[in-house]
mmCIF file of C-alpha atoms and ligand atoms in Angstrom:
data_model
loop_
_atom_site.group_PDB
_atom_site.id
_atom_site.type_symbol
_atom_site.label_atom_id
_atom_site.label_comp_id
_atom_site.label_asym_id
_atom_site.label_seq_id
_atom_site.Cartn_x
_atom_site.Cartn_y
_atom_site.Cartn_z
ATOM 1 C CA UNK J 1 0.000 0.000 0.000
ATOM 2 C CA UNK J 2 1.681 3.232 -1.174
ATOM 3 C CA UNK J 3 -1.185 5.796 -0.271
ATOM 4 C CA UNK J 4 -2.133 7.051 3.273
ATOM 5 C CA UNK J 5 -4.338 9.508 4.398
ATOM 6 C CA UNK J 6 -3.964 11.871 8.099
ATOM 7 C CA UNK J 7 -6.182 13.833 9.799
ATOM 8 C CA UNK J 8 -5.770 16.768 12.348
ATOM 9 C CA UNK J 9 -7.928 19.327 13.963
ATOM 10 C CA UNK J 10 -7.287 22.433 15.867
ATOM 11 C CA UNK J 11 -8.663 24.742 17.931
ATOM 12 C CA UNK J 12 -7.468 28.285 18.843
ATOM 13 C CA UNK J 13 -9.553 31.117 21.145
ATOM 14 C CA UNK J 14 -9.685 34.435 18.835
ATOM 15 C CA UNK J 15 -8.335 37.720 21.084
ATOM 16 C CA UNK J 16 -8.252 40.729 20.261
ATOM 17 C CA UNK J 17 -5.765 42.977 18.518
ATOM 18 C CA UNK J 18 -3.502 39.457 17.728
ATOM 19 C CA UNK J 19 -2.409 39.503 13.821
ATOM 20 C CA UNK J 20 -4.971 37.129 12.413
ATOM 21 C CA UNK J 21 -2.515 34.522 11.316
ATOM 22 C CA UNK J 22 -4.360 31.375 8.996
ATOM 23 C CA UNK J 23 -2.709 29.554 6.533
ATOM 24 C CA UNK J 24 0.563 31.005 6.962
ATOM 25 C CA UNK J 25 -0.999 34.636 5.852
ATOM 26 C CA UNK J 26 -2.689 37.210 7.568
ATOM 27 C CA UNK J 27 -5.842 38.255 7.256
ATOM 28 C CA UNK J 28 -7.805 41.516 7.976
ATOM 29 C CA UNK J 29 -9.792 41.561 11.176
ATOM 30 C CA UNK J 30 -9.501 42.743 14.795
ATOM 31 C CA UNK J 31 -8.864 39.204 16.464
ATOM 32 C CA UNK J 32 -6.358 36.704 15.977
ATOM 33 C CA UNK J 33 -5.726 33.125 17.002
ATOM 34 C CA UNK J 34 -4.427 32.934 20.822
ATOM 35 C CA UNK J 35 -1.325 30.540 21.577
ATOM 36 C CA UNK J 36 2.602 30.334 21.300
ATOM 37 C CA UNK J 37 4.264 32.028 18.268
ATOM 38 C CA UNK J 38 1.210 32.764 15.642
ATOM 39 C CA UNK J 39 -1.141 30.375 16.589
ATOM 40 C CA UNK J 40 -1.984 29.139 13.105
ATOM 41 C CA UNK J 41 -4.834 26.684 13.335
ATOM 42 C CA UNK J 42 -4.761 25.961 9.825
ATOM 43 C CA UNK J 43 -0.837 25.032 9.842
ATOM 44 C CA UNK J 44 -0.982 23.653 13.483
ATOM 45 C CA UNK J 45 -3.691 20.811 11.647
ATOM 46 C CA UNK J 46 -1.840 20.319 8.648
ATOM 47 C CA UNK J 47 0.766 19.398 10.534
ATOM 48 C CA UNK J 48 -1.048 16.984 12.215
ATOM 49 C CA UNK J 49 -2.508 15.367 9.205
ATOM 50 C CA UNK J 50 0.461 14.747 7.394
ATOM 51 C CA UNK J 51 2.582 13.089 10.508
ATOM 52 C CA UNK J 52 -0.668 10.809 11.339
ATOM 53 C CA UNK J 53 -0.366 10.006 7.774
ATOM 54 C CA UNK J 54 3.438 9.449 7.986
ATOM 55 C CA UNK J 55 3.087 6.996 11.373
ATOM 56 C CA UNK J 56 4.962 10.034 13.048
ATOM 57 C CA UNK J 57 4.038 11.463 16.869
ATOM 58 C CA UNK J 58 1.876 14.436 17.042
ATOM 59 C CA UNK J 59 2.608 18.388 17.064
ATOM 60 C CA UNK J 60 3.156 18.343 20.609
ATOM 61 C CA UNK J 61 5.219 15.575 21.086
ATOM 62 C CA UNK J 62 7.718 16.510 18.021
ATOM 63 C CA UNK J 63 7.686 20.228 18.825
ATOM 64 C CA UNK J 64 7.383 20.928 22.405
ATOM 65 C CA UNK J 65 6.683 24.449 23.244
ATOM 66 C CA UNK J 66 9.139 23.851 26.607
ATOM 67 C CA UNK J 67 11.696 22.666 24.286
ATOM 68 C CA UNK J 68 14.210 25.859 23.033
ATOM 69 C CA UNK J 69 14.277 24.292 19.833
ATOM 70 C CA UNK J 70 10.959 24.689 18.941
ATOM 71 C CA UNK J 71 9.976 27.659 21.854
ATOM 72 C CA UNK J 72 9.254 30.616 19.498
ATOM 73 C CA UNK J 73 9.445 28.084 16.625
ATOM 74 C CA UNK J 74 6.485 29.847 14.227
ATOM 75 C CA UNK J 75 3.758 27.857 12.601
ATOM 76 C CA UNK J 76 5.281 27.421 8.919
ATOM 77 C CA UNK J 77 8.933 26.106 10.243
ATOM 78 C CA UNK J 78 6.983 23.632 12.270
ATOM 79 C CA UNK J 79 4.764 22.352 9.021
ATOM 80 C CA UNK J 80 7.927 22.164 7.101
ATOM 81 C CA UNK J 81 9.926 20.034 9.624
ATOM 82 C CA UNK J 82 6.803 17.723 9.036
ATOM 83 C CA UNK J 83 6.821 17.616 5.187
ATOM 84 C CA UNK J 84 10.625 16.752 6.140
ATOM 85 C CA UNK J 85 10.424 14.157 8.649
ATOM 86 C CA UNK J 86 7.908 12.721 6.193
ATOM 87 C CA UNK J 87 9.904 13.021 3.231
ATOM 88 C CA UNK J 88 12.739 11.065 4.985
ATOM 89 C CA UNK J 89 10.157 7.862 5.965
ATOM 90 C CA UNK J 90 9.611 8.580 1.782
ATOM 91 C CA UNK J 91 6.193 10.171 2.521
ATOM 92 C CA UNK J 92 5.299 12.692 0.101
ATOM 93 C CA UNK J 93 1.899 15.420 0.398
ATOM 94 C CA UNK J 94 -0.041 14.624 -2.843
ATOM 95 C CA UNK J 95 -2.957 16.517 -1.715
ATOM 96 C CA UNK J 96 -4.390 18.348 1.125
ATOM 97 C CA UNK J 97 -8.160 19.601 2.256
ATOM 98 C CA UNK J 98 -9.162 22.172 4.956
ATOM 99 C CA UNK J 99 -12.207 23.204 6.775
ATOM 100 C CA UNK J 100 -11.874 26.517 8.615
ATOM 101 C CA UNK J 101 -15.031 26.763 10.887
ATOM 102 C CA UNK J 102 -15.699 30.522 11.829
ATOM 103 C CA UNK J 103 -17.367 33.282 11.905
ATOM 104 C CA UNK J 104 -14.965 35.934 11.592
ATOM 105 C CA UNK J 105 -12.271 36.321 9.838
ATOM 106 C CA UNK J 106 -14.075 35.812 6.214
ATOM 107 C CA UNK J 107 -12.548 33.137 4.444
ATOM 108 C CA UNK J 108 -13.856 33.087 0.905
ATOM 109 C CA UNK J 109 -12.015 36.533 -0.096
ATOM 110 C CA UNK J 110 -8.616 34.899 1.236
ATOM 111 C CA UNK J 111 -9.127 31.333 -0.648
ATOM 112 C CA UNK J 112 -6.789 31.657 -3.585
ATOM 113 C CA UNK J 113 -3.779 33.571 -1.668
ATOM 114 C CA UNK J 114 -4.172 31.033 1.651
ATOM 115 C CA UNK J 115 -4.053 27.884 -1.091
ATOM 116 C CA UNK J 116 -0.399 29.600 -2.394
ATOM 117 C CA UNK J 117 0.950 29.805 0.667
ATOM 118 C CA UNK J 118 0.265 26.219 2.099
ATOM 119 C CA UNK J 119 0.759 24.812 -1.483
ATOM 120 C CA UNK J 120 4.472 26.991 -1.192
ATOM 121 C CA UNK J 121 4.783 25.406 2.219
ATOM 122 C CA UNK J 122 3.864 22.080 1.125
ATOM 123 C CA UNK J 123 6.122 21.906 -2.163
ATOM 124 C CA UNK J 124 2.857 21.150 -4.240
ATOM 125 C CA UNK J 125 0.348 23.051 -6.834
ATOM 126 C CA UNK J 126 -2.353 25.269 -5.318
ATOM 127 C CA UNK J 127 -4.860 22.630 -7.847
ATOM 128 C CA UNK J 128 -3.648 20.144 -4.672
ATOM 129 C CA UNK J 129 -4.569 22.492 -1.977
ATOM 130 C CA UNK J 130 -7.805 23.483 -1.403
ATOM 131 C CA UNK J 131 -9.478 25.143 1.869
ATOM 132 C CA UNK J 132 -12.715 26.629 2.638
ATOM 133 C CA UNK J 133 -14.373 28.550 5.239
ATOM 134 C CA UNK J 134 -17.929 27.403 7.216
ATOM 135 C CA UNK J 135 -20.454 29.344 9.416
ATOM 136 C CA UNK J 136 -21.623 27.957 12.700
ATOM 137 C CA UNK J 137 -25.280 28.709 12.070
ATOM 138 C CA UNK J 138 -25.314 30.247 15.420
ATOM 139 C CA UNK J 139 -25.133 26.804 17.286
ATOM 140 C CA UNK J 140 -21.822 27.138 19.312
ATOM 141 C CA UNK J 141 -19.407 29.796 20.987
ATOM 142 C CA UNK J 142 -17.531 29.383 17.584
ATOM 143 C CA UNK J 143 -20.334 31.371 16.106
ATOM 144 C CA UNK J 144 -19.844 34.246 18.873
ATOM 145 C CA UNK J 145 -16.377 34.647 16.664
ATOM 146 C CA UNK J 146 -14.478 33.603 19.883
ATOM 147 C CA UNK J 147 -12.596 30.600 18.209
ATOM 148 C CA UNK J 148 -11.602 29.269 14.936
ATOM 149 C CA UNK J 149 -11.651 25.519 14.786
ATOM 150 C CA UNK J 150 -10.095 23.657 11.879
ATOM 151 C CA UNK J 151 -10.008 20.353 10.012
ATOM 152 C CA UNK J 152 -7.443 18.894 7.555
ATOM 153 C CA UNK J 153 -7.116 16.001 5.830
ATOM 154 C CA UNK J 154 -3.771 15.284 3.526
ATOM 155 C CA UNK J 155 -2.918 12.137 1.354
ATOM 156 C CA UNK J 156 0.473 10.750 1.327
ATOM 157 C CA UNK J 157 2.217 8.777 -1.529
ATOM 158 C CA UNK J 158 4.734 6.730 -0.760
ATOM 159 C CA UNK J 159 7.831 6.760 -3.718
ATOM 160 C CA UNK J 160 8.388 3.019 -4.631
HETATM 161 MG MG1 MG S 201 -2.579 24.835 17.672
#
């Protein structure tokens, strides 16, 4: 079997006047994404997706935040490291899928520059990237704008 797929999720609280870091760019509105370095939810579950994938240990175990290494270690040099670590088990990204849940920032408007970036990060085309943004409806404290939650799934290939 030369194909795997990974999963990861994140969840960040939204405060205001952070930079509203998501995808590896930043987006216009008041809050941002609350945690160490940028707090990228998007990144932080990419990350996640493609080490499940590889059979690797999760964000937090291969980049503790008490570890100097990785203290102020931002979210895009932590995705990287993964595509790496993955690479050397001979795990490549052939394509990856996001779900931002939020209401605020607005997604839609950011689609096509937050696909270059993680494709850029990734080392694939933006065609293999794709994200997308969803409303709570009103149903959770997500929809109060006080969070951002995220889901990514990535397929690996593995070169024979
Ligand atoms: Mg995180």
């Amino acid at each position: 079997m030369n194909i795997r797929v990974g999963l990861g999720t994140d969840i960040h609280r939204l405060e205001e006047g952070r930079p509203c870091i998501l995808g590896g760019i930043e987006l216009p509105h008041p809050k941002g994404p609350r945690g160490h370095s940028d707090g990228d939810a998007v990144l932080h579950a990419l990350t996640d997706a493609i080490t499940g994938a590889a059979g690797l240990d999760d964000i937090g175990t291969l980049f503790p935040d008490d570890d100097p290494q990785w203290k102020d270690a931002n979210s895009q040099e932590l995705l990287r490291e993964a595509v790496a670590l993955a690479a050397a088990k001979r795990w490549h990204v052939v394509n990856v899928d996001v779900v931002i849940n939020t209401e605020g920032p607005k997604i839609k408007p950011h689609r096509p520059a937050m696909r270059a970036s993680i494709a850029k990060l990734l080392g694939i085309d933006a065609d293999a990237v794709n994200v997308k943004g969803k409303t709570l409806e009103g149903l959770t404290e997500l929809s109060e704008g006080r969070a951002v939650s995220v889901q990514a799934v990535c397929l690996l290939q593995r070169a024979l």
